[in-house]
Amino acid sequence: MKTNTESIRTAVSGTGALVWTFDRPESAANIFDEATLLELREKLNGVDRYAHGLVFMSAKPAIFIAGADIKALESLRGDALQRFIELGQEVFNAIAALEMPTVAAIHGACMGGGCELALACRRRIATPDRVTKIGLPETQLGILPAWGGSTRLPRLIGVPKALDIILGGKTLGAKSALRKGMIDDIAPKELLLEAAEEWIGAHGREPVKGRRTTFDRVETAIAKPIARRQMMEKSRGHYPALEKALEVVTRGALASVEESLILEREAVLELAATPECRNLIGVFQLTERAKKLRVPDAETHKAATISRVAVIGAGVMGAAIAQWLSARGLRVLMRDIDADRVEAGMNRIAGLYANAVKGRIMSATEARDGMDRVSPVVGETPLEMVDMVIEAAVEKMELKKDIFARLDAVAPGRALLATNTSALSITELAAGLNMPARVAGIHFFNPVHRMPLVEVISGERTSGEATATALRFAQKIGKMPVLVRDSPGFLVNRILLPYMVEAGELFANGASIEEVDAAMLDFGMPMGPLRLIDEVGLDVAEDVAATLAAAFPGHMHVPEVLGRMKRAGLLGKKSGSGFYTHGKRKAAPNPGAAAHRNPGAAPTLDRTTMQRRMALLMINEAARCLEENVVGAPEDVDFGMIMGAGFAPFRGGPLRYADTLGAAAIVEGLRMEEERSGAHFAPCALLLEMTKNERRFYANR
Amino acid sequence: MPDPLVIIDGIRTPFCKLGSDLARLAADELGRVAVDALLTRTGFDPGLVDEVIFGCVCQPVDAPNVARVIALRAGLPEHSTAATVHRNCASGFEAITTAAERVASGHGTVFIVGGTESMSQVPLLFPPEAAKKFAALGRARGLGAKLGALGAFRPEDFKPRIALKMGLTDPVSGLNMGETAEVVAREFGIGREAQDVFALESHRRATAARSRLAEEICPVYVTGGKAGKAGHAVTADHGPRGDETIEMLERLKPVFDRNHGSVTAGNSSQITDGAVALLVMAESRAAQLGLNPIGRLRAWAYTGCDPKRMGLGPVSAIRKLEELSGVGPREADLIEINEAFAAQVLAVTQCLGNVPMERLNVNGGAIALGHPVGATGARLTLTALKELGRRGGQRAIVSACVGGGQGSALLLEYLQP
């Protein structure tokens, strides 16, 4: 008996319409790989041209068609890739050319190639459910929609809106998609097919309305420079896909469909060969890896389900964590000994929800429901009903130890005791408790609602179950986890610190604030290091530097300039000024900071050198983290730095970037700086070993 | 009673005068806060609650069956049920006694009961004639028809009817609550001075009891509102005035009978927003769950009386309660008679003749604390039980007069938790 390897089931409905349902065998998703495209082409070749109409649907519960096969994009090159692109264009052209009315009946994720199929259809109907998402995210992977999306979308909704969606890689829900004109109608899931058939019956034979080309020309002429400026501001020229997509969409809109499709093809072939594309696809795969991440021995270590969490500490992080968890459906008990802090915390949560509603991330009702799930408490309260505790109180070991000693006694045995500490040792926190095995670190990044990374930290005595529970919990609440061994600074702060310290020293020795930060913005960091210090707070930065300097005296130190500025009241954003002045207007470099430079300081290093020094320090520290097994694999280092520090994603992460330089070049660079500036630039043992054995961080690619 | 109702614990929001700190919170929000605080402080599993029964007189129009809205918003599971009850000023009692009846009839063993009221949010209504004209305007199609429909409006159509005023007026007797207080004041010869002295004492006692009453109160976090101002926590009752003097009370003019009356705003209960929630269950269930209740509902009585003299309701109710239980005011360690009006409480004590005044409303009453009508009965129950615990007392009688002509009384027994 031949097993069914077909991905598309064909049927005829009661009204005589053809219904083709995508249902990839042994997969939760529908994707367009070569086999599926060939299958679709074959079916289209043999289609009954006198049929009433053709409806495309999906049998998957949450996915219409998720896009092209990422593996194909990754591995195909040159002619093979060209053929793959041409095949997709050919098939969707064939759909667009059908005389009979075609409808895409969309429920679930309709992204990339799936969206392009829908655009080739005459009509698009989608369900209003949360799982229904429509978009063209190709630019986020370093390419662009090349199966007709860059051609058909502008012709459907106009160049400005199409640019917004394609360059932004935006994902729209049904209501937004309808508003923008990407889809034509919304129907509930149970009535989706019926709605498609009704339209075919009533309007299927009407001619398709086109757009006037003169209007397009004017629109395009206006849209292009605006889009270019916005794009350059955000990407600083690091993302060739954005530039290319802008070109293709604007030129293609004024050319014929055939010409536009050729432009798409040429562009995608060019982009697929770029390292940016390779790295961005790599980041996408790291994200997928993080979503499926499990602890080693996952079978023996069962993760517990968490539905009620107690957050101890209603400060900035406590409140932000409480809001995030409550927005994701968990009931949160937010507790603090200080009534004023609880009040401030509730204000903070209300503000976060209000912003989310304003930013159309959620409806007012969803915000109210989220707010309802937060129970504020001043003082202590029974914890029987709580599945997990997250401690987010002040960063003082003695205070935290007291809190944990109390929790050890009163928290129900099944409850995981987690701490959000960014600097203190999990192992030490757990020492002396009756149940140390259930203590772990779950380290959120600030601001919680924007930073996707969570460091899941295992202390020496943290059990497999506790780690598994913390990991699953992080995934369940929509964060990206990385498993980290308890070590000072964990992963992200450890790597960032020497980089930030160097920035401080460069300034102290005479470099201008703009130059130091510009050096790293050019590199692709989302924010300059001095600006980052301002955001974090100079006092906090100094504390963290001190902690790490104590732990790693060989190569970490506390820059004196921070202490000087701190004592002068320049704490950064929280005090209104630091390296920058922060007010109602955009932050500007603070001329008052110059007074705190080292005596006799004068600028000596150019931007390129400064950039190299800071990048090398990050790589060196990242290598140390791998060497010391702070994390298990180079993927974890890169993923953590991209998601937790915004490290230039198009570079793939510090270790992926290091491989492009090669260990030898890195060691040479570090040695040069070591001679110039001191032992803290000395290359770590791993880098020396890798140079000797000509090894790379990543074995393949 | 074979399996009486026991009270495990209770909590209430601060009680705040109409138009003040809690004015922007609807009754379902107030109730949700109380229920959430109750569940948090007791650590009780909401999955074990069979039903939520709440008293509410002015139900928000957008939260019909406010008990259900409260239940779901407070995180009770969908499979639990909810009902809103209404016996005017005794709605808070009604919630409790209904739970007892459910237990007795085998319809559940664990309940969250209480009451909620936002008197600030009672709406202004368009007169029915105006409502008809609005409907006609809505139906009109075309400019001509619309203009015609607009032309039908008259100035009096835009004069709002104050639903709060309407709600506080008994349609059968035609008297509002204050007017019924004037009736009993006259008939029992309770003068202005006596009423003001009583009112002052209520304030004095409530003020002295501030820290004790704090034990039964949970904070309410009021969010910022449109001005973008930060929100704040409301933590204390708004009503009691430590600085109230007899002179201040004497200066007030009678509100319900301007020429010959004696009932003023100062010697009447305040119009107030607030909510109360109690965790109650069958005694056997409490034992099964290993819980130690703070009190037991021994008996209760509702009686009917003349709507024009609704203030006397507690007289018949307390007498009936004594008949049923053998416990009267002399045997009770504490007595609460809701202070709808000073005149009315004094008339009741005069009629009964056996109320020891030093055991009556010991921590102040509605004149100082306020009377959110749907919630009051639950507050009286909670406060009496807490005070019995403090004094080592055993029994309390809590009662209220009921607009429309009823009386209500409950007999509570204290249990060492």
mmCIF file of N, CA and C in Angstrom, chain B residues 1-6 50-51 53 95-113 280-286 297 300:
data_model
loop_
_atom_site.group_PDB
_atom_site.id
_atom_site.type_symbol
_atom_site.label_atom_id
_atom_site.label_comp_id
_atom_site.label_asym_id
_atom_site.label_seq_id
_atom_site.Cartn_x
_atom_site.Cartn_y
_atom_site.Cartn_z
ATOM 1 N N MET B 1 -30.249 23.808 63.550
ATOM 2 C CA MET B 1 -29.911 23.534 62.149
ATOM 3 C C MET B 1 -28.894 22.397 62.088
ATOM 4 N N PRO B 2 -29.125 21.418 61.222
ATOM 5 C CA PRO B 2 -28.234 20.253 61.195
ATOM 6 C C PRO B 2 -26.804 20.608 60.766
ATOM 7 N N ASP B 3 -26.651 21.390 59.733
ATOM 8 C CA ASP B 3 -25.298 21.729 59.266
ATOM 9 C C ASP B 3 -25.265 23.237 59.042
ATOM 10 N N PRO B 4 -25.043 23.977 60.109
ATOM 11 C CA PRO B 4 -25.175 25.426 59.984
ATOM 12 C C PRO B 4 -24.077 26.030 59.098
ATOM 13 N N LEU B 5 -24.294 27.272 58.739
ATOM 14 C CA LEU B 5 -23.322 28.001 57.941
ATOM 15 C C LEU B 5 -22.276 28.598 58.869
ATOM 16 N N VAL B 6 -21.009 28.379 58.539
ATOM 17 C CA VAL B 6 -19.955 29.022 59.320
ATOM 18 C C VAL B 6 -19.216 30.034 58.449
ATOM 19 N N ASP B 50 -18.490 26.847 45.410
ATOM 20 C CA ASP B 50 -19.645 26.424 44.610
ATOM 21 C C ASP B 50 -20.346 27.604 43.956
ATOM 22 N N GLU B 51 -20.493 28.661 44.734
ATOM 23 C CA GLU B 51 -21.265 29.779 44.195
ATOM 24 C C GLU B 51 -20.842 31.082 44.864
ATOM 25 N N ILE B 53 -22.549 34.596 45.946
ATOM 26 C CA ILE B 53 -23.853 35.258 46.114
ATOM 27 C C ILE B 53 -23.599 36.649 46.674
ATOM 28 N N ALA B 95 -27.586 37.751 51.166
ATOM 29 C CA ALA B 95 -26.561 36.912 50.550
ATOM 30 C C ALA B 95 -26.142 35.806 51.504
ATOM 31 N N ILE B 96 -25.975 36.162 52.767
ATOM 32 C CA ILE B 96 -25.531 35.180 53.762
ATOM 33 C C ILE B 96 -26.614 34.135 54.018
ATOM 34 N N THR B 97 -27.847 34.597 54.246
ATOM 35 C CA THR B 97 -28.907 33.632 54.578
ATOM 36 C C THR B 97 -29.256 32.771 53.362
ATOM 37 N N THR B 98 -29.113 33.311 52.167
ATOM 38 C CA THR B 98 -29.341 32.498 50.965
ATOM 39 C C THR B 98 -28.331 31.367 50.894
ATOM 40 N N ALA B 99 -27.076 31.675 51.223
ATOM 41 C CA ALA B 99 -26.067 30.620 51.240
ATOM 42 C C ALA B 99 -26.450 29.537 52.240
ATOM 43 N N ALA B 100 -26.959 29.961 53.401
ATOM 44 C CA ALA B 100 -27.377 28.977 54.407
ATOM 45 C C ALA B 100 -28.500 28.102 53.866
ATOM 46 N N GLU B 101 -29.412 28.721 53.121
ATOM 47 C CA GLU B 101 -30.524 27.954 52.552
ATOM 48 C C GLU B 101 -30.026 26.989 51.478
ATOM 49 N N ARG B 102 -29.021 27.412 50.725
ATOM 50 C CA ARG B 102 -28.448 26.507 49.722
ATOM 51 C C ARG B 102 -27.880 25.257 50.395
ATOM 52 N N VAL B 103 -27.149 25.501 51.472
ATOM 53 C CA VAL B 103 -26.559 24.369 52.193
ATOM 54 C C VAL B 103 -27.663 23.438 52.686
ATOM 55 N N ALA B 104 -28.694 24.053 53.278
ATOM 56 C CA ALA B 104 -29.784 23.249 53.838
ATOM 57 C C ALA B 104 -30.503 22.461 52.762
ATOM 58 N N SER B 105 -30.579 23.001 51.550
ATOM 59 C CA SER B 105 -31.304 22.288 50.489
ATOM 60 C C SER B 105 -30.376 21.425 49.647
ATOM 61 N N GLY B 106 -29.123 21.331 50.051
ATOM 62 C CA GLY B 106 -28.197 20.474 49.330
ATOM 63 C C GLY B 106 -27.683 21.052 48.022
ATOM 64 N N HIS B 107 -27.704 22.375 47.873
ATOM 65 C CA HIS B 107 -27.225 22.990 46.643
ATOM 66 C C HIS B 107 -25.894 23.706 46.848
ATOM 67 N N GLY B 108 -24.938 22.969 47.355
ATOM 68 C CA GLY B 108 -23.610 23.557 47.506
ATOM 69 C C GLY B 108 -23.191 23.629 48.949
ATOM 70 N N THR B 109 -21.880 23.668 49.170
ATOM 71 C CA THR B 109 -21.400 23.750 50.547
ATOM 72 C C THR B 109 -20.457 24.922 50.780
ATOM 73 N N VAL B 110 -19.807 25.431 49.728
ATOM 74 C CA VAL B 110 -18.841 26.518 49.921
ATOM 75 C C VAL B 110 -19.281 27.727 49.105
ATOM 76 N N PHE B 111 -19.331 28.890 49.760
ATOM 77 C CA PHE B 111 -19.811 30.093 49.082
ATOM 78 C C PHE B 111 -18.927 31.288 49.416
ATOM 79 N N ILE B 112 -18.835 32.162 48.447
ATOM 80 C CA ILE B 112 -18.323 33.496 48.767
ATOM 81 C C ILE B 112 -19.527 34.413 48.701
ATOM 82 N N VAL B 113 -19.811 35.064 49.827
ATOM 83 C CA VAL B 113 -20.989 35.943 49.889
ATOM 84 C C VAL B 113 -20.536 37.343 50.248
ATOM 85 N N VAL B 280 -17.829 31.635 53.357
ATOM 86 C CA VAL B 280 -18.716 30.886 54.241
ATOM 87 C C VAL B 280 -18.888 29.471 53.702
ATOM 88 N N MET B 281 -19.219 28.557 54.587
ATOM 89 C CA MET B 281 -19.446 27.183 54.136
ATOM 90 C C MET B 281 -20.223 26.397 55.180
ATOM 91 N N ALA B 282 -20.662 25.217 54.780
ATOM 92 C CA ALA B 282 -21.315 24.320 55.721
ATOM 93 C C ALA B 282 -20.290 23.934 56.779
ATOM 94 N N GLU B 283 -20.732 23.837 58.020
ATOM 95 C CA GLU B 283 -19.794 23.543 59.108
ATOM 96 C C GLU B 283 -19.064 22.219 58.866
ATOM 97 N N SER B 284 -19.786 21.249 58.331
ATOM 98 C CA SER B 284 -19.150 19.952 58.083
ATOM 99 C C SER B 284 -18.038 20.081 57.051
ATOM 100 N N ARG B 285 -18.255 20.926 56.094
ATOM 101 C CA ARG B 285 -17.256 21.116 55.040
ATOM 102 C C ARG B 285 -16.001 21.776 55.598
ATOM 103 N N ALA B 286 -16.201 22.724 56.493
ATOM 104 C CA ALA B 286 -15.055 23.382 57.119
ATOM 105 C C ALA B 286 -14.221 22.361 57.864
ATOM 106 N N LEU B 297 -23.540 31.064 61.828
ATOM 107 C CA LEU B 297 -24.860 31.691 61.714
ATOM 108 C C LEU B 297 -25.850 30.793 62.457
ATOM 109 N N TRP B 300 -31.810 33.388 61.895
ATOM 110 C CA TRP B 300 -32.098 34.685 61.267
ATOM 111 C C TRP B 300 -33.606 34.894 61.128
#
